[in-house]
mmCIF file with all atom_site columns, C-alpha atoms in Angstrom:
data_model
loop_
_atom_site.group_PDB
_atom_site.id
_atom_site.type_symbol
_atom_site.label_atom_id
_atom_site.label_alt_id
_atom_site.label_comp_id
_atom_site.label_asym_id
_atom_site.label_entity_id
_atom_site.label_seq_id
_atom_site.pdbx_PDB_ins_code
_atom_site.Cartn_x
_atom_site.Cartn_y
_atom_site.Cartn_z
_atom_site.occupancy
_atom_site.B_iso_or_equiv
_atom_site.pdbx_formal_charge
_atom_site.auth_seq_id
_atom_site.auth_comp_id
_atom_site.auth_asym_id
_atom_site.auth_atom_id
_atom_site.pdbx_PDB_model_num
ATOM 1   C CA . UNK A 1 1   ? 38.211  54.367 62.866 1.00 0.00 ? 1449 UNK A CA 1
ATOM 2   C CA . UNK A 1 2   ? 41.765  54.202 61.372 1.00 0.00 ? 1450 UNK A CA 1
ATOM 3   C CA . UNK A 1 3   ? 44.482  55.086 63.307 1.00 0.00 ? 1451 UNK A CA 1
ATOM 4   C CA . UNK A 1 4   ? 47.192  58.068 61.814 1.00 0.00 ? 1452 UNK A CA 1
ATOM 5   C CA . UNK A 1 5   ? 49.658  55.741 61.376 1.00 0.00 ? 1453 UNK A CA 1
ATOM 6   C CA . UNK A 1 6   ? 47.041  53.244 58.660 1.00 0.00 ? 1454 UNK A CA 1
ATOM 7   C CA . UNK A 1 7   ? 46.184  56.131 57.010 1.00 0.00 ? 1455 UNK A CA 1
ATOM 8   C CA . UNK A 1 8   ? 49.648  57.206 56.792 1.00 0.00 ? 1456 UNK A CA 1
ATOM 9   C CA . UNK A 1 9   ? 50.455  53.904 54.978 1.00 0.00 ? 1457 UNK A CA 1
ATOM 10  C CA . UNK A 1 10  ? 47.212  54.019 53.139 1.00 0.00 ? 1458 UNK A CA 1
ATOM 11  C CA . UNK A 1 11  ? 48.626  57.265 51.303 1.00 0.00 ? 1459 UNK A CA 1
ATOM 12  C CA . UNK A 1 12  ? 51.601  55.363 50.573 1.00 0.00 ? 1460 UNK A CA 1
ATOM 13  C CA . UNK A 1 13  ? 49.748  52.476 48.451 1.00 0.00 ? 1461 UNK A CA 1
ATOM 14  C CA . UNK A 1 14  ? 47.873  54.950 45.427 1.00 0.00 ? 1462 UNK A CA 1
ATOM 15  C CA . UNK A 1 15  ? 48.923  53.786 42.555 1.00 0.00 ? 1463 UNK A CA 1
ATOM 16  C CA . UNK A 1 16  ? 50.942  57.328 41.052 1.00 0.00 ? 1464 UNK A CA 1
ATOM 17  C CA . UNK A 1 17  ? 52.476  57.223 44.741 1.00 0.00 ? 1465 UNK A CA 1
ATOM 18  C CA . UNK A 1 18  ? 53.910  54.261 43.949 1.00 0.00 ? 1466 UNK A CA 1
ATOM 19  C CA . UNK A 1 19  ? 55.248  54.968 40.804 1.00 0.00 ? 1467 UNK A CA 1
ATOM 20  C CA . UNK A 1 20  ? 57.070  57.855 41.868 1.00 0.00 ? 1468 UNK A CA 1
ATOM 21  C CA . UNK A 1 21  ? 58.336  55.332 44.985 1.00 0.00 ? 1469 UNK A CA 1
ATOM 22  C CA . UNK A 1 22  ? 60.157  53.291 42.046 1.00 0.00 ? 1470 UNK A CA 1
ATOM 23  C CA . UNK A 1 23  ? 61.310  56.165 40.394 1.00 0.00 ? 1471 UNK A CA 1
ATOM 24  C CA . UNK A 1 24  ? 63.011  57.356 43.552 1.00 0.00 ? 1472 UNK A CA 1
ATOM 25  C CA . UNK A 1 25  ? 64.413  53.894 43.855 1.00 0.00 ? 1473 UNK A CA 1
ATOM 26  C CA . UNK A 1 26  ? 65.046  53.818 40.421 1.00 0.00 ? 1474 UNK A CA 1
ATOM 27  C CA . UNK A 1 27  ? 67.221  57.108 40.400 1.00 0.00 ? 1475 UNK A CA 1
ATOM 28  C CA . UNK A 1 28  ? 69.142  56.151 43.689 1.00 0.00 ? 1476 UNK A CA 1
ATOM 29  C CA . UNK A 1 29  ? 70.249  52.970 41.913 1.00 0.00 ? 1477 UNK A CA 1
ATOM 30  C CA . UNK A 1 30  ? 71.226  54.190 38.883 1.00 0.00 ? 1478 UNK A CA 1
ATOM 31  C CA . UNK A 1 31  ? 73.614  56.946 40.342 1.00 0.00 ? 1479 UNK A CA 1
ATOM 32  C CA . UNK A 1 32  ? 75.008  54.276 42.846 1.00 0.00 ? 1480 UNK A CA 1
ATOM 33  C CA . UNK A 1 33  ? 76.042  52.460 40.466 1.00 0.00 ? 1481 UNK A CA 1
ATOM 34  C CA . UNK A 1 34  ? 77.137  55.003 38.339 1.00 0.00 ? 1482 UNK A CA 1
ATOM 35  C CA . UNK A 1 35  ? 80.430  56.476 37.498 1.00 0.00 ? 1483 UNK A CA 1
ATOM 36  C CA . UNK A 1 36  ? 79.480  59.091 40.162 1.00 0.00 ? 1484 UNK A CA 1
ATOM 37  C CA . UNK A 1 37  ? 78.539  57.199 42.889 1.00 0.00 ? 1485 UNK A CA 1
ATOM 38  C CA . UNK A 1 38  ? 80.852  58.983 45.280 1.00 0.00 ? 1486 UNK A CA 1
ATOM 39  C CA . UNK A 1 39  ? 79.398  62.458 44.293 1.00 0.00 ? 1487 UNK A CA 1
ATOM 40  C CA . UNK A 1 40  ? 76.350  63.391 46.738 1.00 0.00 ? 1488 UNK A CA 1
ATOM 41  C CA . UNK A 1 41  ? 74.720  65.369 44.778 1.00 0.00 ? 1489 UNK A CA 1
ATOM 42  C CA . UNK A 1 42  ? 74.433  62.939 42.051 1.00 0.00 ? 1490 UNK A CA 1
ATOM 43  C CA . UNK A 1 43  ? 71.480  61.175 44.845 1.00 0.00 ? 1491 UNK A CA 1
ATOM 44  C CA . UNK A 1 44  ? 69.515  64.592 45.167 1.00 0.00 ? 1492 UNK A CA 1
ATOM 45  C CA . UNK A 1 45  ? 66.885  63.206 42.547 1.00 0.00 ? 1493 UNK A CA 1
ATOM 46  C CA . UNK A 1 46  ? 65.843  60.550 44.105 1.00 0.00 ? 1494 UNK A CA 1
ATOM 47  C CA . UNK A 1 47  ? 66.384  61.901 47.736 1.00 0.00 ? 1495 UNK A CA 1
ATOM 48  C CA . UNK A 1 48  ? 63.673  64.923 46.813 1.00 0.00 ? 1496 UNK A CA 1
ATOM 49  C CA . UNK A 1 49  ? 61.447  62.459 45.297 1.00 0.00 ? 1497 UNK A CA 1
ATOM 50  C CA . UNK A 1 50  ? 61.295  60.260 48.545 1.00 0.00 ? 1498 UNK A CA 1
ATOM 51  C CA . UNK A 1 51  ? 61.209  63.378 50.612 1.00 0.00 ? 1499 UNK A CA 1
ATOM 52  C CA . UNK A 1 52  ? 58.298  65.064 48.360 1.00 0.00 ? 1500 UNK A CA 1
ATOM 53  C CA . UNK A 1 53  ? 56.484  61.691 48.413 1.00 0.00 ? 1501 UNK A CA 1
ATOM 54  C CA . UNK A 1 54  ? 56.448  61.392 52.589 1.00 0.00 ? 1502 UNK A CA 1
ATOM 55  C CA . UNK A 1 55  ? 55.731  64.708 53.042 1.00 0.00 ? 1503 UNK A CA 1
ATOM 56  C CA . UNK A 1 56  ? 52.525  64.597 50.552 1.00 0.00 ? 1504 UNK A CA 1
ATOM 57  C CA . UNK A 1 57  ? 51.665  61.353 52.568 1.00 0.00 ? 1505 UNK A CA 1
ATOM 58  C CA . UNK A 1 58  ? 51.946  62.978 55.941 1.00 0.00 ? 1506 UNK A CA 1
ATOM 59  C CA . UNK A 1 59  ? 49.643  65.694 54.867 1.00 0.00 ? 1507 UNK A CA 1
ATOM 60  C CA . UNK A 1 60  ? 47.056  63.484 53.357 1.00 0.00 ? 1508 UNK A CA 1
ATOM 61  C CA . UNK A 1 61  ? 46.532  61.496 56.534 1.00 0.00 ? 1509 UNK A CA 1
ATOM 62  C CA . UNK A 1 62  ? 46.528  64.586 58.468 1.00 0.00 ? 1510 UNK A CA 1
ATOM 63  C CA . UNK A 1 63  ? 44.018  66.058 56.987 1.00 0.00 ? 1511 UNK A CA 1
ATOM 64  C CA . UNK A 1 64  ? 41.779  63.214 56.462 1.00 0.00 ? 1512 UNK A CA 1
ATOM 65  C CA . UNK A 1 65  ? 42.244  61.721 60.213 1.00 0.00 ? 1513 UNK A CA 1
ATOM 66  C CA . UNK A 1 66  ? 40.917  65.525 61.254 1.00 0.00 ? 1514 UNK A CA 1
ATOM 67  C CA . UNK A 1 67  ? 38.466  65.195 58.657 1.00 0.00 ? 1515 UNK A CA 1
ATOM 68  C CA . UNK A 1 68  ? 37.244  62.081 60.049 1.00 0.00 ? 1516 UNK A CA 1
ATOM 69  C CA . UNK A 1 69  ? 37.160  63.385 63.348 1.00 0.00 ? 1517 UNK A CA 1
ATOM 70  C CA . UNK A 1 70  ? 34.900  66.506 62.370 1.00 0.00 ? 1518 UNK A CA 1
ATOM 71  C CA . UNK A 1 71  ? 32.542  64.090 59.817 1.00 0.00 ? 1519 UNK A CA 1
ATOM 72  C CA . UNK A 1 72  ? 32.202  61.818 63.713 1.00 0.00 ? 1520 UNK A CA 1
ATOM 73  C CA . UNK A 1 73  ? 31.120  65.159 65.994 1.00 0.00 ? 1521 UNK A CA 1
ATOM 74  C CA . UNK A 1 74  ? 29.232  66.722 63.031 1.00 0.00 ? 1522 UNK A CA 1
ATOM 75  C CA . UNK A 1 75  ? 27.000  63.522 62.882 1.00 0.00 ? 1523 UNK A CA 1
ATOM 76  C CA . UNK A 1 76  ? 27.213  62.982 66.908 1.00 0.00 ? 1524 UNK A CA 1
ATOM 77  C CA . UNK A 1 77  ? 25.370  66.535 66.908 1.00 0.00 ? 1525 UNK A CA 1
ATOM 78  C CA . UNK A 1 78  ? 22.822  65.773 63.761 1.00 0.00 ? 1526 UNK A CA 1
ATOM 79  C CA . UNK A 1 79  ? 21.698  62.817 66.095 1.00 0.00 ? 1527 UNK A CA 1
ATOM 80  C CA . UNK A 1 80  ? 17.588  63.040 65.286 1.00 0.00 ? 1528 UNK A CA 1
ATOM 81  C CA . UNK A 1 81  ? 14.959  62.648 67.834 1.00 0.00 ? 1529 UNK A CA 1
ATOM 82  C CA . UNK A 1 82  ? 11.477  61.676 67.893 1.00 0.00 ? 1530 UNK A CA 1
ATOM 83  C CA . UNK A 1 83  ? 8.580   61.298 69.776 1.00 0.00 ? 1531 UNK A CA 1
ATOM 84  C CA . UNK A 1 84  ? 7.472   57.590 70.219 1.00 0.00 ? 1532 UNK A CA 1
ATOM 85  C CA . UNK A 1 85  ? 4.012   56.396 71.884 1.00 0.00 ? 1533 UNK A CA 1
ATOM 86  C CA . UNK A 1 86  ? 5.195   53.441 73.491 1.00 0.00 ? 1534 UNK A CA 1
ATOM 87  C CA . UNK A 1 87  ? 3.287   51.734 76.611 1.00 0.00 ? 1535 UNK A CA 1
ATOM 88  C CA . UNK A 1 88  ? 0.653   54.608 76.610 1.00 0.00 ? 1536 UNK A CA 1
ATOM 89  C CA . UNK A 1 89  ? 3.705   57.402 77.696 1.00 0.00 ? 1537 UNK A CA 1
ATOM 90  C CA . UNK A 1 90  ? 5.755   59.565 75.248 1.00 0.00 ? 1538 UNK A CA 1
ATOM 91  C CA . UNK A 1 91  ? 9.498   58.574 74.537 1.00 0.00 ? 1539 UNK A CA 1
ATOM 92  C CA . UNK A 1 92  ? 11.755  60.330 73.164 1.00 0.00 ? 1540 UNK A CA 1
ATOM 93  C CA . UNK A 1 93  ? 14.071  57.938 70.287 1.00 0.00 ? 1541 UNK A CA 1
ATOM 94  C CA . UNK A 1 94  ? 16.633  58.600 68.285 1.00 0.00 ? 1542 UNK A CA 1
ATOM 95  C CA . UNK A 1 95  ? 15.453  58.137 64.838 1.00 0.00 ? 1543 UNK A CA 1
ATOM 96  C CA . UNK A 1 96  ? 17.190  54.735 63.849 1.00 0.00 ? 1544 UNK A CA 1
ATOM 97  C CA . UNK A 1 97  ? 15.253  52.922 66.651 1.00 0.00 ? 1545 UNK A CA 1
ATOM 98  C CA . UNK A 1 98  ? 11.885  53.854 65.552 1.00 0.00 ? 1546 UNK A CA 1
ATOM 99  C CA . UNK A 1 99  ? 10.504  50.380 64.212 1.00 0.00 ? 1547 UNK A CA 1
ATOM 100 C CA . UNK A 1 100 ? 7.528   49.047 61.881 1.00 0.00 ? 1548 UNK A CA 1
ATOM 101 C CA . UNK A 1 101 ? 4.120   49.996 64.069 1.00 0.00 ? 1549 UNK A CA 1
ATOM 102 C CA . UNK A 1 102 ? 5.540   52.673 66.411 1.00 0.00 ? 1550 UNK A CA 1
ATOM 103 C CA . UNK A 1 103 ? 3.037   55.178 66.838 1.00 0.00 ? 1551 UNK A CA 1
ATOM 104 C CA . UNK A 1 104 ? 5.486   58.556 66.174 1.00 0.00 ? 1552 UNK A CA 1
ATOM 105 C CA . UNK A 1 105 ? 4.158   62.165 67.246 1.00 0.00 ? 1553 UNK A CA 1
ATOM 106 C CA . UNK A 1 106 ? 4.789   64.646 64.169 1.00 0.00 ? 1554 UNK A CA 1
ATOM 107 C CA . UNK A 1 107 ? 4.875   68.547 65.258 1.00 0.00 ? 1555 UNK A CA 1
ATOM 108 C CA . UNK A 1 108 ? 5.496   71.863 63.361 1.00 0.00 ? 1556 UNK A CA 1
ATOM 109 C CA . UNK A 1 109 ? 8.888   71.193 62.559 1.00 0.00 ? 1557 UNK A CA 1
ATOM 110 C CA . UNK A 1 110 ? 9.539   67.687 62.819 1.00 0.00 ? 1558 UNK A CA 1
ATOM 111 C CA . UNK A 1 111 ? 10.912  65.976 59.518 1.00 0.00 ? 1559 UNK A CA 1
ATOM 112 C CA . UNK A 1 112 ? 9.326   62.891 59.272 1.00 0.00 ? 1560 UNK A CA 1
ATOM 113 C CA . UNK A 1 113 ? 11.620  59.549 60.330 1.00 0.00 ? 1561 UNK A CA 1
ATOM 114 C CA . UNK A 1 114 ? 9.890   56.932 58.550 1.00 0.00 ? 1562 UNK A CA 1
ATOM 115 C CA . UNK A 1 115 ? 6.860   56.057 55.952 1.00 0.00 ? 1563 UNK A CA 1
ATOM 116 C CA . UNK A 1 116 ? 3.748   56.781 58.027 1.00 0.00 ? 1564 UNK A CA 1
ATOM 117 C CA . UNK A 1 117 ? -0.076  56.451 57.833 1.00 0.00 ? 1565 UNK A CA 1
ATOM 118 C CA . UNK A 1 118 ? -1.449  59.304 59.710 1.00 0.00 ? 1566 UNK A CA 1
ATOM 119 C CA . UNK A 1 119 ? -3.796  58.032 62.332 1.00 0.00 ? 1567 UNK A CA 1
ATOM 120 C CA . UNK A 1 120 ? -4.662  61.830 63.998 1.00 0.00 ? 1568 UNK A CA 1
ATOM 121 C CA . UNK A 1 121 ? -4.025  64.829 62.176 1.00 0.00 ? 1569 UNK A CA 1
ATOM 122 C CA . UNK A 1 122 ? -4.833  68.292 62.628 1.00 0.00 ? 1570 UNK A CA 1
ATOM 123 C CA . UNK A 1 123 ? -4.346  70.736 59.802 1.00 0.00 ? 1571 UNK A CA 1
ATOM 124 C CA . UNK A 1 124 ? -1.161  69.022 58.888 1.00 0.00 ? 1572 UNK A CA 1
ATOM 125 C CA . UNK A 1 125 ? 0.774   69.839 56.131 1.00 0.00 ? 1573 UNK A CA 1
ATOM 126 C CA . UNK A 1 126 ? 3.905   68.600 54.611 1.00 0.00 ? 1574 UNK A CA 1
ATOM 127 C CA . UNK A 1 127 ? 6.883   69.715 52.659 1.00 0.00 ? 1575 UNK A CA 1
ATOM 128 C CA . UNK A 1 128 ? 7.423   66.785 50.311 1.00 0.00 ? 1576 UNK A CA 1
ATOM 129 C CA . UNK A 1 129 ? 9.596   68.754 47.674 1.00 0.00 ? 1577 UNK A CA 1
ATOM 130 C CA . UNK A 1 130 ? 12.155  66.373 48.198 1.00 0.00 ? 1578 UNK A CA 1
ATOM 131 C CA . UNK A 1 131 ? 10.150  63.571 46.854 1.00 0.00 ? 1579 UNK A CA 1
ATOM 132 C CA . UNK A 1 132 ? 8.183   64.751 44.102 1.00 0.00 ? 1580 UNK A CA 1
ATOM 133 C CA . UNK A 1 133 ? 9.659   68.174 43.531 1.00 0.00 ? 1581 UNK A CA 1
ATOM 134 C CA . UNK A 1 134 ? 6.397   69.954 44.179 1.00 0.00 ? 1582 UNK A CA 1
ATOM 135 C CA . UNK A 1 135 ? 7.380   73.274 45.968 1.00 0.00 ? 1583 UNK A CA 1
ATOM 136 C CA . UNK A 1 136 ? 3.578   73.504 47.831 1.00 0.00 ? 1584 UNK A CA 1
ATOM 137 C CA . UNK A 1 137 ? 3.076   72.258 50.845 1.00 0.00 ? 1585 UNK A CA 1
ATOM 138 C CA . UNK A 1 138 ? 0.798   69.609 50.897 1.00 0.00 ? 1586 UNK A CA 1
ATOM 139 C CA . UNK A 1 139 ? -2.324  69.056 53.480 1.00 0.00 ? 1587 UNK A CA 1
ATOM 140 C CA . UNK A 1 140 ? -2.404  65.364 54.916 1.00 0.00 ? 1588 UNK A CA 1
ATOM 141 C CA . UNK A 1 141 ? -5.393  63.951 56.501 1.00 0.00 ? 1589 UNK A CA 1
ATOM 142 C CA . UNK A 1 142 ? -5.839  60.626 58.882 1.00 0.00 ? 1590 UNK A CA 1
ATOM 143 C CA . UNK A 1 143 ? -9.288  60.388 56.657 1.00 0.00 ? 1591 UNK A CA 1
ATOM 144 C CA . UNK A 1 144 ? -8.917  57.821 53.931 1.00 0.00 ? 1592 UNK A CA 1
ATOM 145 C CA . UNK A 1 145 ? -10.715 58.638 50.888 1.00 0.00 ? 1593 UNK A CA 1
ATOM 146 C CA . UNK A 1 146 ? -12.501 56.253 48.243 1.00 0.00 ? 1594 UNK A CA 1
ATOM 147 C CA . UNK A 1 147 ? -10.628 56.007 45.165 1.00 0.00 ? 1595 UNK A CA 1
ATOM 148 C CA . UNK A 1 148 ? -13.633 57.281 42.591 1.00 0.00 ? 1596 UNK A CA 1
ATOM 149 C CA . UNK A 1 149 ? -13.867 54.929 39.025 1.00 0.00 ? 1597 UNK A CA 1
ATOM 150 C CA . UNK A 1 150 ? -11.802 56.829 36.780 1.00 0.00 ? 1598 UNK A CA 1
ATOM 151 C CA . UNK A 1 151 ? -9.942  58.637 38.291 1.00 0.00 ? 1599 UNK A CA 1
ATOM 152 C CA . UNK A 1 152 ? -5.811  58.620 38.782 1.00 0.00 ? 1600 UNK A CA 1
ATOM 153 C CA . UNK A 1 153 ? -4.062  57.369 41.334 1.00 0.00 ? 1601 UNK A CA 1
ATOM 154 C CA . UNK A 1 154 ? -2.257  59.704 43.632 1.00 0.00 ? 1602 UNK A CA 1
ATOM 155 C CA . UNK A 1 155 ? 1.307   59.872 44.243 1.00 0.00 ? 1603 UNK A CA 1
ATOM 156 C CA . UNK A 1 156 ? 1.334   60.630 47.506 1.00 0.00 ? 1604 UNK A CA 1
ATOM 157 C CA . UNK A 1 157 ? -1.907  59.340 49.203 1.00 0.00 ? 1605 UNK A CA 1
ATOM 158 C CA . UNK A 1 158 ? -3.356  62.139 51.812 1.00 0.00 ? 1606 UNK A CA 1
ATOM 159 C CA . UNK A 1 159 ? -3.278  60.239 54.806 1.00 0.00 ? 1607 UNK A CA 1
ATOM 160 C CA . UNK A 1 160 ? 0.680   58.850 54.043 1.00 0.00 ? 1608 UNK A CA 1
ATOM 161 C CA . UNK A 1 161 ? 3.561   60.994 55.291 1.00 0.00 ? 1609 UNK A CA 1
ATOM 162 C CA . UNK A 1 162 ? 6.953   59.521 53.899 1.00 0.00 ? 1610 UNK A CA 1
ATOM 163 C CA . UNK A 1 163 ? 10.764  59.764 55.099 1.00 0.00 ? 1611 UNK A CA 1
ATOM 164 C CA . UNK A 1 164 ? 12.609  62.617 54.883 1.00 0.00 ? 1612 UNK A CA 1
ATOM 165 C CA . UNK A 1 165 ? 9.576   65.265 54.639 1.00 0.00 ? 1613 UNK A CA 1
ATOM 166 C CA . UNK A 1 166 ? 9.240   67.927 56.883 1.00 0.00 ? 1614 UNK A CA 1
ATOM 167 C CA . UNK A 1 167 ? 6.067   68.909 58.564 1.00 0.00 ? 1615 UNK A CA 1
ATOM 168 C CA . UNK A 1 168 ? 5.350   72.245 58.434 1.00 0.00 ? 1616 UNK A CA 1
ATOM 169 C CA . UNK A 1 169 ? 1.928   73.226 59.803 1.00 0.00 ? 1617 UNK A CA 1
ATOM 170 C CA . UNK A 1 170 ? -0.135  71.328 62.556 1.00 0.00 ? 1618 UNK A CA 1
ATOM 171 C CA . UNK A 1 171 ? 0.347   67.763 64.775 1.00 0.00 ? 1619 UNK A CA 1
ATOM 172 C CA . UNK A 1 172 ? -0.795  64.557 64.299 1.00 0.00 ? 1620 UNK A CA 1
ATOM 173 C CA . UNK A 1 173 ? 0.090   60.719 65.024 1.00 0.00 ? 1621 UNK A CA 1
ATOM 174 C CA . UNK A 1 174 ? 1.395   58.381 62.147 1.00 0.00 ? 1622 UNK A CA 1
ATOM 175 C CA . UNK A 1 175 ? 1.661   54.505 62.265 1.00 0.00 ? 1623 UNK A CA 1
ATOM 176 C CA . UNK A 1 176 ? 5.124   53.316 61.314 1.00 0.00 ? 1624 UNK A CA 1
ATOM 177 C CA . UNK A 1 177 ? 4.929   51.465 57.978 1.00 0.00 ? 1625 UNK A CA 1
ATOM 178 C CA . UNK A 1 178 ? 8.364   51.361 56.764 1.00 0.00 ? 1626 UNK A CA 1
ATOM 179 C CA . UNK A 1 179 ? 11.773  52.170 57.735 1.00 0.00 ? 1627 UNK A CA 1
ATOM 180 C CA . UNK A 1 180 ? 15.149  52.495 56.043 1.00 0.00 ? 1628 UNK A CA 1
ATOM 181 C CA . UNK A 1 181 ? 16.026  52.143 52.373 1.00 0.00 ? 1629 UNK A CA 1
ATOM 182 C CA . UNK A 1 182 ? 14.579  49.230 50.023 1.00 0.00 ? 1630 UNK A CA 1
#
């Protein structure tokens, strides 16, 4: 996590910042070598610009070092959590550790952590708007079904659960297939 003072200096770098930076220094240098040089308020240009410039900077990192700092406890406290059947007891796992061939336990409720073939399911059903924009819930079963000659294949098979979809009716036990993005 940057520290105030980097992010300070980061402000400083943007590329308009740094035109108005030579500007500043631009306007300083032409009034001290000017025929007014000994006038003070002949520097005021370039003074304000320099002023205006580490002000604006000062802001910037304050607000985005608090920003970060609210973006780290907001995801501290999104943390998800899962049931995992590991050695024959129940565990409860954050969702990045669940791995290819956990056995996960999916309740009312539970969104689901990572592609899944249902191995127990009773009367589950599934929000999977997300994925294919159908606004239905849809029923999953552990049952696997014979494709029939002729007819199209299904989007989202009945006895897959995928990433990202919440359950919304019934329990049931899914076999990690795959995790994370590919």
């Amino acid at each position: 996590k940057p520290t105030l003072l980097m992010l300070f200096i980061l402000q400083l770098t943007g590329f308009v910042i740094v035109l108005l930076l030579v500007a500043a220094a631009a306007s300083i240098t032409v009034n001290g070598t000017g025929p007014n040089k000994e006038d003070a308020l002949s520097y005021t240009t370039g003074m304000a610009i320099f002023v205006i410039v580490i002000i604006n900077a000062g802001i910037a990192a304050w607000t985005e070092h608090k920003a970060g700092d609210a973006l780290e406890a907001l995801s501290k406290m999104t943390q998800a959590t899962i049931y995992v059947l590991r050695d024959g007891q129940e565990v409860k796992t954050e969702v990045p550790a669940v791995v290819r061939g956990d056995i996960v336990i999916l309740g009312t409720g539970d969104v689901v952590p990572a592609d899944m073939r249902l191995v127990e399911a009773d009367d589950v059903k599934v929000s999977e708007m997300a994925l294919t924009g159908e606004p239905d819930d849809v029923a999953k079963t552990a049952k696997v079904k014979a494709k029939k000659p002729g007819e199209p294949e299904k989007l989202t098979p009945e006895n897959m659960v995928f990433s990202g979809c919440s359950v919304t009716n019934g329990k049931g036990k899914g076999i990690v297939c795959d995790t994370g993005m590919k």
